[in-house]
mmCIF file of C-alpha atoms in Angstrom:
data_model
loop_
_atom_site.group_PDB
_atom_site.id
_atom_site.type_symbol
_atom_site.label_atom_id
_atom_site.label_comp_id
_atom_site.label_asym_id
_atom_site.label_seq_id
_atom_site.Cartn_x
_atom_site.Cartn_y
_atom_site.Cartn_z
ATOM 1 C CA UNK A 95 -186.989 71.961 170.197
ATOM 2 C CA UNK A 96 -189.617 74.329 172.063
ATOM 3 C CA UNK A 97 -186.227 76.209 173.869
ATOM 4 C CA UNK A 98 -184.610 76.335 170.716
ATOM 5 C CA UNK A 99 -187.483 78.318 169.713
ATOM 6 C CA UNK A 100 -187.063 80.447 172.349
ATOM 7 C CA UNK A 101 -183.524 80.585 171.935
ATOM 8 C CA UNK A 102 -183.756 82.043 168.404
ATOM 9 C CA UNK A 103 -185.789 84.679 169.454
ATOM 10 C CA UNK A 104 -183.017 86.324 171.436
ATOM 11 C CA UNK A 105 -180.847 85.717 168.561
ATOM 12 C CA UNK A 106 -182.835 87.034 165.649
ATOM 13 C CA UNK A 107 -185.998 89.274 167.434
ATOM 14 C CA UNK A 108 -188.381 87.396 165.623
ATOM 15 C CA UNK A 109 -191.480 87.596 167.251
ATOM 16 C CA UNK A 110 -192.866 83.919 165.595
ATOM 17 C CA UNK A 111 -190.061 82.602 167.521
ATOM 18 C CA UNK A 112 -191.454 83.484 171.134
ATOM 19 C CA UNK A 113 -194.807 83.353 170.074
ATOM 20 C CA UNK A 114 -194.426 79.555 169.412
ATOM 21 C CA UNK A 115 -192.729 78.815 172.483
ATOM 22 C CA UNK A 116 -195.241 80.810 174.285
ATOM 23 C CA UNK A 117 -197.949 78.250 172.940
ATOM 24 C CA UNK A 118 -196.038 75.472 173.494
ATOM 25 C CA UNK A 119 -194.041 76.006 176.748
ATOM 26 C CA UNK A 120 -195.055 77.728 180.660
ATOM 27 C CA UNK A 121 -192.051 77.866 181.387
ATOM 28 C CA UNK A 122 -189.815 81.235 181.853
ATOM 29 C CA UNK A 123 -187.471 82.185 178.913
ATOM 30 C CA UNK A 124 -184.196 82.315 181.273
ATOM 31 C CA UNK A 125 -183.406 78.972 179.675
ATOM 32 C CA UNK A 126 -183.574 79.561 176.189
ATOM 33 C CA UNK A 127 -181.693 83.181 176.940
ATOM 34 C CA UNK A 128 -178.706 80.878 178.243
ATOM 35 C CA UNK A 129 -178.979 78.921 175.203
ATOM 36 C CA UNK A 130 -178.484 82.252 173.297
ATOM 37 C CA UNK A 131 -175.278 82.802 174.554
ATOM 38 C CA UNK A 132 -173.992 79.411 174.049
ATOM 39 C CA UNK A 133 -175.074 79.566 170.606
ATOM 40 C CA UNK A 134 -173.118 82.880 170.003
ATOM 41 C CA UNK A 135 -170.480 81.085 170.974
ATOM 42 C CA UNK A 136 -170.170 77.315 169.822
ATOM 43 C CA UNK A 137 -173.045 77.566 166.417
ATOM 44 C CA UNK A 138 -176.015 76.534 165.940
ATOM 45 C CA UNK A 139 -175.599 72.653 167.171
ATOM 46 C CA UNK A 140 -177.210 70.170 169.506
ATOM 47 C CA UNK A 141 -175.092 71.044 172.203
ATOM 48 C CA UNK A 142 -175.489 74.607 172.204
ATOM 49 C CA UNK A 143 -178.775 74.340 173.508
ATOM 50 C CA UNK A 144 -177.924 70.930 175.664
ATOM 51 C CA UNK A 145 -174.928 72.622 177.652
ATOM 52 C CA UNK A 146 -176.426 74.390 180.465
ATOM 53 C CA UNK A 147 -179.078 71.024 181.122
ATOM 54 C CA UNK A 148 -175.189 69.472 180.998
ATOM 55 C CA UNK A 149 -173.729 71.877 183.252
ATOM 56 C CA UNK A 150 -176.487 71.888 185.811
ATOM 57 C CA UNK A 151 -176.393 67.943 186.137
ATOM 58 C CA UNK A 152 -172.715 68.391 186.760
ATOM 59 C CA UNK A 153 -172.905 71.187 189.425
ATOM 60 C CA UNK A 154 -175.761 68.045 191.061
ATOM 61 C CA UNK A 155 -172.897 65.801 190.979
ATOM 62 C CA UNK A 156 -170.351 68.042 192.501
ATOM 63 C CA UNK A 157 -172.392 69.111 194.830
ATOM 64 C CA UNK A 158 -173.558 65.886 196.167
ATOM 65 C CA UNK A 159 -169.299 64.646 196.219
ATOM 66 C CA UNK A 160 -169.323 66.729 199.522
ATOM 67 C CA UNK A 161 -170.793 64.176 201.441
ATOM 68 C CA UNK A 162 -168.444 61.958 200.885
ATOM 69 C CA UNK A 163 -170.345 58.884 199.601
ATOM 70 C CA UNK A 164 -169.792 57.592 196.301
ATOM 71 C CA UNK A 165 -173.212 55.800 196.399
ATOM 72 C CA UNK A 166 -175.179 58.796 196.393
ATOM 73 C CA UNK A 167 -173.196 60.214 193.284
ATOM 74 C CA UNK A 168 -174.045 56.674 191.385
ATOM 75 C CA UNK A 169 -177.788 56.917 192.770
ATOM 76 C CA UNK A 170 -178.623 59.904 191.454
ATOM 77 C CA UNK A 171 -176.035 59.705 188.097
ATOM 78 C CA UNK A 172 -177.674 57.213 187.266
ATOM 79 C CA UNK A 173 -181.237 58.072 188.169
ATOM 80 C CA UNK A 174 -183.492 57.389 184.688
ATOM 81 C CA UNK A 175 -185.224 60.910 185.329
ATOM 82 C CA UNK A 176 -181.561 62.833 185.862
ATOM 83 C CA UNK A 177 -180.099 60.399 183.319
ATOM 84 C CA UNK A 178 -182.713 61.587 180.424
ATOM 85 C CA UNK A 179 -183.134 64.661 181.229
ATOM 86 C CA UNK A 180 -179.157 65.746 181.761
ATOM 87 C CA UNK A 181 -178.978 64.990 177.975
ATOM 88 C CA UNK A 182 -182.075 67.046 176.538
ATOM 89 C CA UNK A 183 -182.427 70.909 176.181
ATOM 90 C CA UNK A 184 -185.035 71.102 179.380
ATOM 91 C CA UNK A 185 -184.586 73.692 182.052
ATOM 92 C CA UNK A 186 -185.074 70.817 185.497
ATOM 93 C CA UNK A 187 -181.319 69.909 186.162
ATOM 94 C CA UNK A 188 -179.932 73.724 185.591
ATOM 95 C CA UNK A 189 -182.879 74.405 188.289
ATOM 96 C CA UNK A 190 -181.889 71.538 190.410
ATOM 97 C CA UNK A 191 -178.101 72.059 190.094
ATOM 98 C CA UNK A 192 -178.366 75.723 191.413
ATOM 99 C CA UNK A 193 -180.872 75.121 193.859
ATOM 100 C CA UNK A 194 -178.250 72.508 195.492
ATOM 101 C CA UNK A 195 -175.832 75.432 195.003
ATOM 102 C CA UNK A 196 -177.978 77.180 197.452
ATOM 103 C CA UNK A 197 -178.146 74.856 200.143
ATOM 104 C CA UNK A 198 -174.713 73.578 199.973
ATOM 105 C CA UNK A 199 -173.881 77.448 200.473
ATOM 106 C CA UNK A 200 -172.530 78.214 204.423
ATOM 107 C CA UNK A 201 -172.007 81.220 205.935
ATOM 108 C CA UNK A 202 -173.805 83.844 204.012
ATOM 109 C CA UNK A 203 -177.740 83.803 203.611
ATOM 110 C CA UNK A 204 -177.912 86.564 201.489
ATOM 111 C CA UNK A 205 -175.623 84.257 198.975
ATOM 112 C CA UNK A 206 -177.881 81.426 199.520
ATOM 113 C CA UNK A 207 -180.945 83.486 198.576
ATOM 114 C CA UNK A 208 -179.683 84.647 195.666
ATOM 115 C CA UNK A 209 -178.806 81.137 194.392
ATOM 116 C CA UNK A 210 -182.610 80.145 195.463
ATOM 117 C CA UNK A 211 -184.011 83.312 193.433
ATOM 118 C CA UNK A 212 -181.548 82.197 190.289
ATOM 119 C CA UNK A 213 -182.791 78.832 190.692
ATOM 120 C CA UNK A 214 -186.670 79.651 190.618
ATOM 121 C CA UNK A 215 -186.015 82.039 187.643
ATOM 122 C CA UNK A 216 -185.073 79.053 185.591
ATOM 123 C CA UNK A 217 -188.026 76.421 186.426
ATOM 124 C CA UNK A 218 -190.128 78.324 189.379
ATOM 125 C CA UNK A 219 -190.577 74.497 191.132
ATOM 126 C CA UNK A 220 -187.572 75.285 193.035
ATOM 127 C CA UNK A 221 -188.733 78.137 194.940
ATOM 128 C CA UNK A 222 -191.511 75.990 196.416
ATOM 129 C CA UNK A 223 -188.659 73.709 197.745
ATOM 130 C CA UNK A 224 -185.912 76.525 199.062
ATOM 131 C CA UNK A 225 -189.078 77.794 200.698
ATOM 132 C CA UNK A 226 -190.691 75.022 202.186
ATOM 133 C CA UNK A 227 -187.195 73.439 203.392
ATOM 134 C CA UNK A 228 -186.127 76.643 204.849
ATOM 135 C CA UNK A 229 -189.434 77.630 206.397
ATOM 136 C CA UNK A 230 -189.427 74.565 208.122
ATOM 137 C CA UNK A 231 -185.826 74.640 209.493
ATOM 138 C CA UNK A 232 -186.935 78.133 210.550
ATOM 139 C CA UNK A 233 -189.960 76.925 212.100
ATOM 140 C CA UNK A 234 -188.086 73.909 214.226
ATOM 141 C CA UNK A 235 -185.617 76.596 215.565
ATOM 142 C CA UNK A 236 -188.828 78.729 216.478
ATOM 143 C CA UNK A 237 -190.379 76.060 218.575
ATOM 144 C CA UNK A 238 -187.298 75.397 220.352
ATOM 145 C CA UNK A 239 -186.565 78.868 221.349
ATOM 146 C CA UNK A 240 -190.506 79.569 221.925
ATOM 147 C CA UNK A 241 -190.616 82.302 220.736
ATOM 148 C CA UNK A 242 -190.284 83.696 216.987
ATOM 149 C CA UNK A 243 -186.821 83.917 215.343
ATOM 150 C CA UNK A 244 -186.563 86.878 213.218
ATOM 151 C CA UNK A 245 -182.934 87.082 212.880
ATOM 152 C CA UNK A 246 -182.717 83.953 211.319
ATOM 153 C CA UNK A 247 -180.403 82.615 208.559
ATOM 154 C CA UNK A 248 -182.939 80.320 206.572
ATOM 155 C CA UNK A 249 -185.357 82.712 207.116
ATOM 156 C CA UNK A 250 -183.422 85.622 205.570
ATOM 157 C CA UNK A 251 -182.402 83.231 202.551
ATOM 158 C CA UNK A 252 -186.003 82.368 202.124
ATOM 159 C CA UNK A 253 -187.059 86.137 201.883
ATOM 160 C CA UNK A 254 -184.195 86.720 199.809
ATOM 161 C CA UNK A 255 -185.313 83.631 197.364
ATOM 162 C CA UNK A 256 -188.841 85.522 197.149
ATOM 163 C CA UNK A 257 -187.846 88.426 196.405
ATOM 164 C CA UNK A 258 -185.500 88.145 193.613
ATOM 165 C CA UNK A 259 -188.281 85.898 192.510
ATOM 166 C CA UNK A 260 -191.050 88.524 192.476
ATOM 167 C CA UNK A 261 -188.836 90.943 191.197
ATOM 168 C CA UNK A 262 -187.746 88.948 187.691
ATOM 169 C CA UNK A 263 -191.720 88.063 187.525
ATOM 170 C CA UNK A 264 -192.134 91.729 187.204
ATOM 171 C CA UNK A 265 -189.267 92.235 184.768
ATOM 172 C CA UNK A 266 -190.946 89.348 182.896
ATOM 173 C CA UNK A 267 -194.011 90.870 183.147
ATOM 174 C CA UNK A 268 -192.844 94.100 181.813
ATOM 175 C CA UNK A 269 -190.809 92.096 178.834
ATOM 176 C CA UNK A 270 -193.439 89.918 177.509
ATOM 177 C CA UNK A 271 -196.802 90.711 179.250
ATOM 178 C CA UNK A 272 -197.278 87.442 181.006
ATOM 179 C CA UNK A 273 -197.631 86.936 184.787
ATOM 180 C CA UNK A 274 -195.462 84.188 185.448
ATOM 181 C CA UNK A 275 -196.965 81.510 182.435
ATOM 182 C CA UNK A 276 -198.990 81.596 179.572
ATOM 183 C CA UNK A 277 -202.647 82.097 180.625
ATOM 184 C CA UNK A 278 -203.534 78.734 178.945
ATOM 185 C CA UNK A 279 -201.065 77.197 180.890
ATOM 186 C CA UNK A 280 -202.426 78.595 184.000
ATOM 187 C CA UNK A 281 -205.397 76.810 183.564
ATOM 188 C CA UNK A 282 -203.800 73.478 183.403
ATOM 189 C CA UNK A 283 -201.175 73.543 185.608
ATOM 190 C CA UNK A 284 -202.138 76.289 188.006
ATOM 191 C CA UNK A 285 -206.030 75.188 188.863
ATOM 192 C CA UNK A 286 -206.481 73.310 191.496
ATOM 193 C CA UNK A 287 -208.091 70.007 191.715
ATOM 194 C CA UNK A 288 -208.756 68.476 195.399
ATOM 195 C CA UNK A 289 -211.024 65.791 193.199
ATOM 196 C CA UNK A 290 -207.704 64.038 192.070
ATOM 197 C CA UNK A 291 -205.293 64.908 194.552
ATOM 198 C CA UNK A 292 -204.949 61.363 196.044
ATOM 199 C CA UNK A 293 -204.705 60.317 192.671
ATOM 200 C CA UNK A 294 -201.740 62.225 191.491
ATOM 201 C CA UNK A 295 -200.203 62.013 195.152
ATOM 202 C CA UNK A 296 -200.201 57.803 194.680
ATOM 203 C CA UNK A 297 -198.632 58.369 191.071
ATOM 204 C CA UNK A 298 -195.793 60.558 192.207
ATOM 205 C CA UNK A 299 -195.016 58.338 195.211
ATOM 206 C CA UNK A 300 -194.693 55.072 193.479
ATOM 207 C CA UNK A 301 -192.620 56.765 190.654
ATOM 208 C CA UNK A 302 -190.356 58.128 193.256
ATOM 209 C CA UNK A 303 -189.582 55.013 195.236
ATOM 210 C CA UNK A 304 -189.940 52.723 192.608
ATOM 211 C CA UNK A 305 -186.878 54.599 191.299
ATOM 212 C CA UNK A 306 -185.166 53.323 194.161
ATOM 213 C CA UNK A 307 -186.271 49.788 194.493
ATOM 214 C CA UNK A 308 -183.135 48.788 195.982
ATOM 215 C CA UNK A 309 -184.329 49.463 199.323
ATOM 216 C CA UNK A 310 -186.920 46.730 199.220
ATOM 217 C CA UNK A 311 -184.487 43.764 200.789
ATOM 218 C CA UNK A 312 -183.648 46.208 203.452
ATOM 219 C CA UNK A 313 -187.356 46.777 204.381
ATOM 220 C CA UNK A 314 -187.940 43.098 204.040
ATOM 221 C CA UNK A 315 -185.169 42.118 206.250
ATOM 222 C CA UNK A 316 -185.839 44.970 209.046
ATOM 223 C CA UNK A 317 -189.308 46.190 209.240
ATOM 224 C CA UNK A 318 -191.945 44.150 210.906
ATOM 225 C CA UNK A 319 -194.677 42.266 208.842
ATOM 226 C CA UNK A 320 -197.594 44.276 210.266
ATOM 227 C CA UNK A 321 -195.878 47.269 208.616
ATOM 228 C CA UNK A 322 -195.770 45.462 205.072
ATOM 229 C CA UNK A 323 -199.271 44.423 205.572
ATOM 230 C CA UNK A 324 -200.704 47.959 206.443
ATOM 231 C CA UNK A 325 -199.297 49.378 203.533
ATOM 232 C CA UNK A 326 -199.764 46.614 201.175
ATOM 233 C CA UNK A 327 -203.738 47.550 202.012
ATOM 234 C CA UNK A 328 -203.044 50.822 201.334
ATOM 235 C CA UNK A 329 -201.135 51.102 197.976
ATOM 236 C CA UNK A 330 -203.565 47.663 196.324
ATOM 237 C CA UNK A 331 -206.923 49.612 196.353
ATOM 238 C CA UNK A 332 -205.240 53.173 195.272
ATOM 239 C CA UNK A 333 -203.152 50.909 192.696
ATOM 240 C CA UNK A 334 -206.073 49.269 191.247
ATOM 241 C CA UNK A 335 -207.996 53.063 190.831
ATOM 242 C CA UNK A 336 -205.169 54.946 189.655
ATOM 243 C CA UNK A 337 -205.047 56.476 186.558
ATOM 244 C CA UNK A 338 -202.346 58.762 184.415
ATOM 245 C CA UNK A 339 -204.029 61.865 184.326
ATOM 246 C CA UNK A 340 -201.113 63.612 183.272
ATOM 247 C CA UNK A 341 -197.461 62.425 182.349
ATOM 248 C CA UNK A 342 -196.643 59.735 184.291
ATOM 249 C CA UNK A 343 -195.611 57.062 182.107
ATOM 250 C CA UNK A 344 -192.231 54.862 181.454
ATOM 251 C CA UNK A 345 -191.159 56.707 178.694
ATOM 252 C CA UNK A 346 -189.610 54.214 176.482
ATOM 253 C CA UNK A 347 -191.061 51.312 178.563
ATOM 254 C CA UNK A 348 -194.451 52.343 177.922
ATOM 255 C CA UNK A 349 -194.674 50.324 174.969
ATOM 256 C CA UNK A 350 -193.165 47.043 176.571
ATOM 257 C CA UNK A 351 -194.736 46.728 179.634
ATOM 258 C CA UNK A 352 -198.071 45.429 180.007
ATOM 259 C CA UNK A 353 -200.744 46.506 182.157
ATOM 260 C CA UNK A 354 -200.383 43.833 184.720
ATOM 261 C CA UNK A 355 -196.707 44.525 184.947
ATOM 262 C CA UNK A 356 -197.600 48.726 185.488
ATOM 263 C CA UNK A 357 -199.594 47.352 188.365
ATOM 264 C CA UNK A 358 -197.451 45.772 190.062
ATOM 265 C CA UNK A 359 -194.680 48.329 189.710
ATOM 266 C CA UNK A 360 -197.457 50.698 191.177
ATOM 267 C CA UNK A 361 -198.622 48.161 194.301
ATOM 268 C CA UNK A 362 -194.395 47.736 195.318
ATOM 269 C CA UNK A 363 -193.251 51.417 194.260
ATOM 270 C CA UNK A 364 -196.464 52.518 196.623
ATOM 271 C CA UNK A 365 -195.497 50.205 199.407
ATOM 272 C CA UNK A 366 -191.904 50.861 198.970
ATOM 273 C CA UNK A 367 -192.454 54.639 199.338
ATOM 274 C CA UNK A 368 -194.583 54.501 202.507
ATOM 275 C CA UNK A 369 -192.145 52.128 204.298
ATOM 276 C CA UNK A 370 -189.231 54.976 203.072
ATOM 277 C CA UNK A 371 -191.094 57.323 204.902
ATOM 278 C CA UNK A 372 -191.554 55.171 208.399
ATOM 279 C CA UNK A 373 -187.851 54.435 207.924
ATOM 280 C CA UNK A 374 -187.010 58.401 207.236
ATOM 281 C CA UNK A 375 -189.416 59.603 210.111
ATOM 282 C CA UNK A 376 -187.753 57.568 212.816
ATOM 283 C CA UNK A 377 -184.556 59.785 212.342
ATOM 284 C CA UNK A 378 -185.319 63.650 213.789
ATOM 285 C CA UNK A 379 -182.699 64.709 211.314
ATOM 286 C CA UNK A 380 -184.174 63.605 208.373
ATOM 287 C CA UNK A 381 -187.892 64.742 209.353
ATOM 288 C CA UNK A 382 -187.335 68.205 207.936
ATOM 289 C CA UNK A 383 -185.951 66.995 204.608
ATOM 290 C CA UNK A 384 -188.895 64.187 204.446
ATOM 291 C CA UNK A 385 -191.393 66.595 205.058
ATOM 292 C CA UNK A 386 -190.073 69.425 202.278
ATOM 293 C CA UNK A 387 -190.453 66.255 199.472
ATOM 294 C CA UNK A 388 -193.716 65.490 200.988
ATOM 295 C CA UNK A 389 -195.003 68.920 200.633
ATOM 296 C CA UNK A 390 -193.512 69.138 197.302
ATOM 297 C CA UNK A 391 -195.322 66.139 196.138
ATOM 298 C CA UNK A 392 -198.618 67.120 198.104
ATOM 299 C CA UNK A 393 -198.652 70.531 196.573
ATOM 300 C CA UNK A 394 -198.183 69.634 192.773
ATOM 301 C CA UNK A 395 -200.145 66.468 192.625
ATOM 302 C CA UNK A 396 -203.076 69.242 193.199
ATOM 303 C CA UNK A 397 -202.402 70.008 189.639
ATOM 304 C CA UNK A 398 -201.539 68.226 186.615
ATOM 305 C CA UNK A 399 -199.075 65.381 187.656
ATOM 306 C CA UNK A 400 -195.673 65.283 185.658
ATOM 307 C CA UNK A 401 -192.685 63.042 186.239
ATOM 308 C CA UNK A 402 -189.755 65.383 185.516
ATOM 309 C CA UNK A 403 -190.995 67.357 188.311
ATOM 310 C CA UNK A 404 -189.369 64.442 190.662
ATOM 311 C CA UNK A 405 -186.331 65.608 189.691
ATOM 312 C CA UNK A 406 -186.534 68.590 192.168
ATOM 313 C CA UNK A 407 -186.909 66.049 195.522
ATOM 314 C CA UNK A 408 -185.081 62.395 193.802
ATOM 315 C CA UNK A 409 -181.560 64.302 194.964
ATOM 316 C CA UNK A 410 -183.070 64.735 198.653
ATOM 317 C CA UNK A 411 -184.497 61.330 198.486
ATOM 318 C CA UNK A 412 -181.192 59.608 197.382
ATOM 319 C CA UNK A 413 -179.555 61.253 200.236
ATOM 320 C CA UNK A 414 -182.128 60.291 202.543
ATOM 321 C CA UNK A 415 -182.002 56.484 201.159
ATOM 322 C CA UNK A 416 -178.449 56.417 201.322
ATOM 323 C CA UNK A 417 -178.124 57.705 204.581
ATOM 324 C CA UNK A 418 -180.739 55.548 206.498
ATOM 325 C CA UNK A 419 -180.141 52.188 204.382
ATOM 326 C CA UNK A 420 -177.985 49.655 204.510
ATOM 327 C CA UNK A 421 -177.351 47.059 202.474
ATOM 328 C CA UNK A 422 -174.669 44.421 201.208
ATOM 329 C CA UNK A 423 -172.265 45.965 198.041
ATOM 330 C CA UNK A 424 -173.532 43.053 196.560
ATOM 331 C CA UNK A 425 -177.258 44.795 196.181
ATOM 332 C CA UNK A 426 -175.860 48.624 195.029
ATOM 333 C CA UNK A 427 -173.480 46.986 192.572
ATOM 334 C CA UNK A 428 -176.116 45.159 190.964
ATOM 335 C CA UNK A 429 -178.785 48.024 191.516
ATOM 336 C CA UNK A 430 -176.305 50.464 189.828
ATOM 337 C CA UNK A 431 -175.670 47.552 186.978
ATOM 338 C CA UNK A 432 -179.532 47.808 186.316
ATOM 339 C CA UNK A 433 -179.629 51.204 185.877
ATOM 340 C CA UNK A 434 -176.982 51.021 183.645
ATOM 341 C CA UNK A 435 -178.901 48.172 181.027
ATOM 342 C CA UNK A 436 -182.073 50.615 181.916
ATOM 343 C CA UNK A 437 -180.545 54.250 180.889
ATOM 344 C CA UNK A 438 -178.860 52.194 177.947
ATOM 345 C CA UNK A 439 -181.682 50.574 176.085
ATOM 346 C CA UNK A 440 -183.925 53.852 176.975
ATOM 347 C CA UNK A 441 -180.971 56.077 175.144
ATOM 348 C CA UNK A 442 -180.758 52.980 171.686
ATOM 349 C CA UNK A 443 -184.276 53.143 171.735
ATOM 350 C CA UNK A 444 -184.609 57.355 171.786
ATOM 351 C CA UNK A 445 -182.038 57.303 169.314
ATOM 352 C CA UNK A 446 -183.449 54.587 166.901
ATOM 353 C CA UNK A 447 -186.782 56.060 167.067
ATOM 354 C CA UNK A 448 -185.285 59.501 166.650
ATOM 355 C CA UNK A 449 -186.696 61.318 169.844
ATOM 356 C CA UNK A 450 -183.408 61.419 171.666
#
């Protein structure tokens, strides 16, 4: 509803229009200006304004067919965050789908920088994780050289990525006299708070992995004990002390789960994440792609902690899970048949209650 506001705007100048998304909404207006155009063209309907959310979940997809691995298509398909979110008017999967765009690019930084740039114009998460992904391939290739790398691909695409970025900030700027959001969204999701950063950090890593529970017979089968135990000791305490200080609930789930049962989804999504990451740091390959999710998560759970804003690292984590775990069919069949029965009763229940 809030980008249909901003939608109409484009379409009839009315200055109520942006002035209610404005109050309602930090992010940039390149989403509802897409919606615009779709609504020139197909009416005024649902799926004007749901296409490009549509078309940015599909580009995910398509993108993630190159590696050949049907898993990872079903992983992240079916991911409750992608699922939801794929279907509503929300700027996350065009962001996500373009940013992919930009890494699956070869041969020509300047091409993958302006994908990165388009990417952050639409939700301005994804610049944080072009940037820290290429910095740190950058960075790898500057310690192995010794010496620093200028001429450098990621680098270049990086620098390109900022700079179309700074540059539509100032057209914004210029267009609606804000500097980047909303000033009262500033102060909640731009000031910093080192007081709950632990906090927020333990929220966004149990929501992650507990996405991806399926990798809990592998750890169980391969990693020692002592392992389990240390981070069992970790994620209890920090389970017991959490608290939502932001929006990271269960959505339709909130309502039938009780607080025992949030617990322990907390206490195994915690100690499932931590045993990903031992898993994903043994492999030098994967340390790069580890590390840009764990900065991700680090930087934004200094702020005002949000669950959609997983869906910027769950496609890096899928590929990550898929590439470092193995399992029976028997488990991803009947981890992709309970995602099904999950993304179905959360879509009857949206739609009976009217908030799909």
């Amino acid at each position: 509803w809030v980008y249909r506001q901003g939608s109409q705007y484009f379409l009839t100048q009315e200055q109520s229009s942006v002035e209610q998304y404005f109050s309602l909404q930090a992010n940039p207006l390149t989403y509802s200006y897409l919606s615009s155009i779709a609504v020139r063209i197909f009416g005024d309907t649902y799926l004007s304004y749901r296409l490009f959310a549509l078309i940015g979940g599909s580009l995910l997809l398509a993108l993630l067919a190159r590696h050949n691995n049907p898993w990872l298509i079903l992983l992240v398909g079916l991911n409750p965050l992608i699922w939801i979110y794929s279907g509503r008017a929300y700027s996350e999967l065009l962001s996500v789908g373009v940013m992919l765009l930009a890494f699956e690019t070869r041969g020509s930084c300047i091409l993958r920088g302006v994908w990165g740039g388009l990417a952050a114009t639409v939700k301005y998460h994804a610049i944080v994780v072009n940037g820290v992904y290429w910095g740190l391939q950058w960075l790898r290739r500057t310690m192995q050289e010794k010496q620093w790398v200028w001429r450098d691909a990621n680098l270049q695409s990086a620098a390109i990525s900022l700079f179309g970025l700074v540059v539509f900030l100032l057209f914004y700027m210029y267009q609606t006299n804000i500097w980047i959001a909303p000033e009262k969204f500033q102060v909640v999701h731009g000031s910093i708070q080192f007081d709950n950063w632990l906090n927020n950090f333990y929220s966004y890593g149990f929501y992650l992995s507990g996405m991806f529970f399926l990798t809990i017979p592998a750890h169980l089968q391969n990693i020692q004990w002592r392992w389990h135990a240390v981070a069992l000791s970790i994620s209890i305490p920090l389970a017991i002390s959490n608290q939502n200080l932001g929006e990271i609930d269960f959505g339709s789930f909130d309502q039938l789960l009780s607080n025992e049962i949030i617990l322990l989804i907390k206490v195994v999504g915690f100690w499932n994440f931590l045993l990903c990451c031992k898993q994903f740091w043994q492999d030098r390959e994967s340390r790069i792609m580890l590390l840009t999710i764990l900065i991700y998560i680090t930087m934004f759970s200094l702020a005002k902690p949000v669950q959609r804003y997983l869906i910027f690292v769950i496609p890096f984590w899928a590929i990550l899970v898929c590439s470092h775990i193995r399992l029976h069919r028997l488990f991803w069949w009947g981890f992709v048949i309970g995602l099904c029965g999950l993304n179905g009763f959360a879509s009857l229940y949206q739609v009976s209650n009217a908030q799909a």
